[in-house]
CSV table of C-alpha atoms in Angstrom, one decimal:
chain,number,residue,atom,x,y,z
I,1387,MET,CA,35.8,-7.2,26.4
I,1388,LEU,CA,33.8,-4.8,28.5
I,1389,LEU,CA,34.0,-5.2,32.3
I,1390,PRO,CA,35.3,-8.8,32.4
I,1391,THR,CA,35.3,-8.9,36.2
I,1392,VAL,CA,31.7,-7.6,36.7
I,1393,PRO,CA,29.2,-10.5,37.3
I,1394,ARG,CA,26.6,-11.1,34.6
I,1395,ILE,CA,23.6,-13.3,33.8
I,1396,ARG,CA,23.1,-14.6,30.3
I,1397,LEU,CA,19.5,-14.0,29.2
I,1398,ARG,CA,17.6,-16.7,27.2
I,1399,SER,CA,16.7,-14.4,24.3
I,1400,ALA,CA,18.1,-11.2,22.9
I,1401,GLY,CA,16.2,-8.1,21.9
I,1402,GLN,CA,17.5,-5.1,20.1
I,1403,PRO,CA,19.3,-2.7,22.5
I,1404,VAL,CA,17.8,0.8,22.4
I,1405,ILE,CA,17.6,3.9,24.6
I,1406,ASP,CA,14.0,5.2,24.8
I,1407,THR,CA,13.5,8.9,24.4
I,1408,PRO,CA,10.5,11.2,24.0
I,1409,PHE,CA,11.4,11.5,20.3
I,1410,GLY,CA,11.6,7.8,19.6
I,1411,SER,CA,14.1,5.0,20.3
I,1412,LEU,CA,17.8,5.8,19.9
I,1413,THR,CA,19.1,2.7,18.0
I,1414,PHE,CA,22.6,1.4,17.4
I,1415,THR,CA,24.1,-0.3,14.4
I,1416,THR,CA,27.5,-1.6,13.4
I,1417,THR,CA,28.8,-2.1,9.9
I,1418,ILE,CA,32.1,-3.9,9.3
I,1419,GLY,CA,33.3,-3.5,5.7
I,1420,SER,CA,30.1,-3.7,3.7
I,1421,THR,CA,28.3,-6.0,6.1
I,1422,GLY,CA,25.9,-4.7,8.8
I,1423,LEU,CA,25.6,-6.7,12.0
I,1424,PRO,CA,22.1,-8.0,12.8
I,1425,LEU,CA,19.9,-5.7,14.9
I,1426,LEU,CA,19.5,-8.6,17.4
I,1427,PRO,CA,22.8,-9.5,19.1
I,1428,ASP,CA,24.2,-13.0,19.3
I,1429,GLU,CA,24.1,-12.9,23.1
I,1430,LEU,CA,22.6,-10.7,25.7
I,1431,PHE,CA,23.7,-10.4,29.3
I,1432,GLU,CA,22.3,-8.6,32.3
I,1433,LEU,CA,24.8,-6.8,34.6
I,1434,PRO,CA,24.1,-5.6,38.1
I,1435,GLY,CA,21.4,-2.9,38.2
I,1436,GLY,CA,19.6,-4.4,35.2
I,1437,ARG,CA,22.1,-3.1,32.7
I,1438,PRO,CA,22.0,-4.9,29.4
I,1439,LEU,CA,25.2,-5.9,27.6
I,1440,ALA,CA,24.8,-7.1,24.0
I,1441,ARG,CA,27.4,-9.1,22.1
I,1442,TRP,CA,28.0,-9.9,18.4
I,1443,VAL,CA,30.7,-12.2,17.2
I,1444,THR,CA,32.0,-12.4,13.6
I,1445,PRO,CA,35.1,-14.1,12.1
I,1446,GLY,CA,37.0,-10.8,12.3
I,1447,ALA,CA,35.7,-9.0,15.3
I,1448,ARG,CA,33.8,-9.1,18.6
I,1449,VAL,CA,31.4,-6.2,19.2
I,1450,GLU,CA,29.8,-5.3,22.5
I,1451,LEU,CA,27.2,-2.6,23.5
I,1452,LEU,CA,26.5,-1.8,27.1
I,1453,LEU,CA,23.5,0.4,28.1
I,1454,THR,CA,23.5,2.1,31.5
I,1455,PRO,CA,22.1,4.9,33.5
I,1456,TYR,CA,24.7,7.7,33.9
I,1457,ASP,CA,25.2,10.3,36.6
I,1458,PRO,CA,27.2,13.3,35.1
I,1459,GLU,CA,27.6,14.8,38.5
I,1460,LEU,CA,26.8,18.3,37.4
I,1461,ASP,CA,27.2,21.1,40.0
I,1462,PRO,CA,23.6,21.9,41.1
I,1463,ASP,CA,24.7,25.5,41.7
I,1464,VAL,CA,25.5,25.9,38.0
I,1465,TRP,CA,23.3,23.5,36.1
I,1466,GLY,CA,19.6,22.9,36.2
I,1467,PRO,CA,18.3,19.4,37.0
I,1468,LEU,CA,18.2,16.7,34.3
I,1469,THR,CA,15.1,14.7,33.6
I,1470,ASP,CA,17.0,11.6,32.6
I,1471,CYS,CA,20.5,10.5,31.5
I,1472,ARG,CA,21.3,7.3,29.7
I,1473,ALA,CA,24.5,6.1,28.2
I,1474,ALA,CA,25.9,3.4,25.9
I,1475,VAL,CA,29.5,2.1,25.6
I,1476,TRP,CA,30.3,0.4,22.3
I,1477,ARG,CA,33.4,-1.7,22.0
I,1478,ILE,CA,35.0,-3.5,19.1
I,1479,ASP,CA,37.9,-6.0,19.4
I,1480,ALA,CA,39.6,-6.7,16.1
I,1481,LEU,CA,40.4,-10.4,15.6
I,1482,ALA,CA,41.8,-9.6,12.1
I,1483,PRO,CA,42.7,-6.4,10.3
I,1484,LEU,CA,39.6,-4.3,9.7
I,1485,GLY,CA,39.8,-1.6,7.0
I,1486,ARG,CA,36.4,0.0,7.6
I,1487,VAL,CA,34.1,0.0,10.6
I,1488,ARG,CA,31.0,2.2,11.1
I,1489,PHE,CA,29.1,2.6,14.3
I,1490,SER,CA,25.9,4.6,14.4
I,1491,ALA,CA,23.5,6.0,17.0
I,1492,GLU,CA,20.2,7.3,15.5
I,1493,LEU,CA,16.8,8.5,16.3
I,1494,PRO,CA,13.9,7.9,13.9
I,1495,THR,CA,14.4,9.6,10.5
I,1496,ARG,CA,11.0,11.2,10.8
I,1497,LEU,CA,10.8,13.2,14.0
I,1498,PRO,CA,7.4,14.3,15.3
I,1499,GLU,CA,5.9,17.5,13.9
I,1500,GLY,CA,7.1,20.6,15.8
I,1501,VAL,CA,10.4,19.1,16.8
I,1502,ASP,CA,13.7,21.0,15.9
I,1503,ALA,CA,16.9,19.1,15.5
I,1504,GLY,CA,20.4,20.3,14.8
I,1505,TRP,CA,24.2,19.9,15.2
I,1506,ASP,CA,25.3,20.9,18.7
I,1507,GLY,CA,29.0,19.9,18.8
I,1508,GLY,CA,32.2,21.6,19.8
I,1509,GLN,CA,35.2,21.3,22.2
I,1510,GLY,CA,35.9,17.7,21.5
I,1511,LEU,CA,32.2,16.8,21.3
I,1512,ALA,CA,30.1,15.5,18.4
I,1513,ALA,CA,26.4,16.1,19.4
I,1514,ILE,CA,22.9,16.8,18.2
I,1515,THR,CA,20.1,18.5,20.2
I,1516,VAL,CA,16.5,17.7,19.6
I,1517,GLU,CA,13.8,19.9,21.1
I,1518,ASP,CA,10.1,20.6,21.3
I,1519,GLU,CA,8.1,22.9,23.5
I,1520,THR,CA,8.6,20.8,26.6
I,1521,THR,CA,11.7,18.7,26.2
I,1522,ARG,CA,15.3,19.1,25.1
I,1523,LEU,CA,17.4,16.0,24.3
I,1524,THR,CA,21.1,16.1,23.6
I,1525,VAL,CA,22.9,13.0,22.2
I,1526,GLY,CA,26.7,13.2,22.2
I,1527,GLY,CA,29.9,11.3,21.8
I,1528,ASN,CA,33.5,11.7,20.7
I,1529,ASP,CA,34.5,13.9,17.8
I,1530,GLU,CA,37.6,13.2,15.7
I,1531,GLU,CA,40.0,15.0,17.9
I,1532,THR,CA,38.8,13.1,21.0
I,1533,ILE,CA,39.1,9.8,19.1
I,1534,CYS,CA,42.7,10.5,18.5
I,1535,SER,CA,43.4,11.5,22.1
I,1536,ALA,CA,41.5,8.5,23.4
I,1537,ALA,CA,44.6,6.4,22.3
I,1538,ASP,CA,46.5,7.9,25.2
I,1539,ALA,CA,43.8,6.6,27.6
I,1540,GLY,CA,43.9,3.1,26.1
I,1541,GLU,CA,40.4,3.5,24.7
I,1542,ALA,CA,41.6,3.4,21.1
I,1543,PRO,CA,44.6,2.0,19.2
I,1544,ARG,CA,47.8,3.8,19.9
I,1545,GLN,CA,48.5,4.4,16.2
I,1546,TRP,CA,45.4,6.6,16.0
I,1547,ALA,CA,47.2,9.3,18.0
I,1548,ALA,CA,49.3,10.1,14.9
I,1549,LEU,CA,46.2,10.8,12.9
I,1550,ILE,CA,45.5,14.1,14.6
I,1551,ASP,CA,46.7,16.1,11.5
I,1552,GLU,CA,43.9,14.5,9.5
I,1553,VAL,CA,41.4,16.0,11.9
I,1554,TYR,CA,42.3,19.5,10.6
I,1555,ASP,CA,42.8,18.5,6.9
I,1556,ARG,CA,39.7,16.6,5.9
I,1557,SER,CA,40.7,16.7,2.3
I,1558,PHE,CA,42.5,13.4,2.7
I,1559,SER,CA,40.8,11.8,5.7
I,1560,THR,CA,38.7,8.6,5.1
I,1561,TRP,CA,37.3,8.5,8.7
I,1562,GLY,CA,35.4,10.7,11.0
I,1563,VAL,CA,31.9,11.6,12.3
I,1564,ASP,CA,29.0,11.7,9.9
I,1565,LEU,CA,26.0,13.7,11.1
I,1566,GLY,CA,23.6,12.3,8.6
I,1567,HIS,CA,20.4,14.4,8.7
I,1568,ASN,CA,20.6,15.7,12.3
I,1569,HIS,CA,18.7,12.7,13.7
I,1570,GLY,CA,21.9,10.9,14.8
I,1571,MET,CA,25.6,10.3,14.2
I,1572,SER,CA,27.9,7.7,12.7
I,1573,TRP,CA,31.5,7.1,13.5
I,1574,VAL,CA,33.7,5.8,10.7
I,1575,LEU,CA,36.8,4.5,12.4
I,1576,PRO,CA,40.4,4.5,11.1
I,1577,PRO,CA,41.7,1.0,10.2
I,1578,LEU,CA,42.2,-1.5,13.0
I,1579,GLU,CA,44.9,-4.2,13.2
I,1580,ALA,CA,44.4,-7.6,14.7
I,1581,GLY,CA,44.5,-7.2,18.5
I,1582,ASP,CA,43.3,-3.6,18.5
I,1583,HIS,CA,40.2,-2.4,20.3
I,1584,CYS,CA,38.2,0.8,20.4
I,1585,GLU,CA,35.6,2.0,22.9
I,1586,LEU,CA,33.1,4.8,22.1
I,1587,PRO,CA,30.6,6.5,24.4
I,1588,VAL,CA,27.2,7.7,23.5
I,1589,VAL,CA,25.2,9.7,26.0
I,1590,ALA,CA,21.5,10.7,25.7
I,1591,VAL,CA,20.4,13.4,28.2
I,1592,ARG,CA,17.1,15.2,28.5
I,1593,ALA,CA,15.9,18.2,30.5
I,1594,PRO,CA,13.0,20.7,30.4
I,1595,ALA,CA,13.2,22.9,27.3
I,1596,ALA,CA,12.7,25.9,29.5
I,1597,ASP,CA,16.1,25.3,31.3
I,1598,GLU,CA,18.7,27.7,29.9
I,1599,THR,CA,21.8,26.5,31.7
I,1600,GLY,CA,23.0,24.2,28.9
I,1601,ASN,CA,22.9,21.3,31.2
I,1602,THR,CA,22.2,18.6,28.5
I,1603,TRP,CA,25.2,19.7,26.5
I,1604,SER,CA,27.5,19.6,29.5
I,1605,ALA,CA,26.3,16.2,30.5
I,1606,VAL,CA,27.2,14.3,27.3
I,1607,MET,CA,31.0,14.5,27.4
I,1608,PRO,CA,32.3,11.6,29.4
I,1609,SER,CA,34.9,9.1,28.3
I,1610,PRO,CA,34.0,5.4,28.2
I,1611,THR,CA,36.4,4.9,31.1
I,1612,VAL,CA,34.3,7.2,33.3
I,1613,LEU,CA,31.1,5.4,32.3
I,1614,LEU,CA,32.5,1.9,32.9
I,1615,ARG,CA,33.9,3.1,36.3
I,1616,GLN,CA,30.4,4.0,37.4
I,1617,VAL,CA,29.0,0.6,36.2
I,1618,ALA,CA,31.8,-1.2,38.1
I,1619,ALA,CA,31.1,0.8,41.3
I,1620,GLY,CA,27.7,-0.8,41.8
I,1621,PRO,CA,24.0,-1.1,40.8
I,1622,ALA,CA,21.9,1.8,39.8
I,1623,LYS,CA,18.3,2.1,38.7
I,1624,ARG,CA,17.3,-0.1,35.8
I,1625,ALA,CA,18.5,0.9,32.3
I,1626,ASP,CA,16.3,0.8,29.3
I,1627,ALA,CA,16.6,-2.9,28.5
I,1628,PRO,CA,15.0,-4.7,25.6
I,1629,ASP,CA,12.4,-7.4,26.4
I,1630,ALA,CA,14.5,-10.5,27.1
I,1631,GLY,CA,11.5,-12.8,26.8
């Protein structure tokens, strides 16, 4: 489970976890096999700093999603200032063998008129950038190569490290990152065995569109371990939490 030693308060009702952006809510979904988990979690907790932690439990898996502010600690002498930076850490614990798991992070299918959206990945990063005249938003997470290397950090099953050859020969790969229609991304995971777990980060960063330093792209490349370390270090400003009623 995520951050088992960090104190938490169980909330009485659970809303859908989202990250609000100027282009609509960034929403998260999980599909195990052919069954999608409900948009509303089974349980919702509040961690220090108002960070929401949602949990779903099925007969074969436990899924958690943590939303948190994130400080990418960019060098101010190199990168322009960010307007906002929010992150999610998704985790699945397999209680039984799981052949197919899909996790998605998506903006609305219909973006406002005058908004451009496109693929913006590279160097271990799967990302999209959405931009209008005033705001640039980059949403990023692990690409296939980083998913394989995450096994060495304990963020993914160890057997996934041996799948690195499939990253470069997609003719036989049954897993990877699906960009959809440039309004979000989906991660289809390799099979998990009972006892396996996987953690994936999603970071949403915005800055003024006039900034030319590439700051949003550079800010969306943390590992889940880095994100969780910041959460464990202490409270921050309140994250975008759903209405707990």
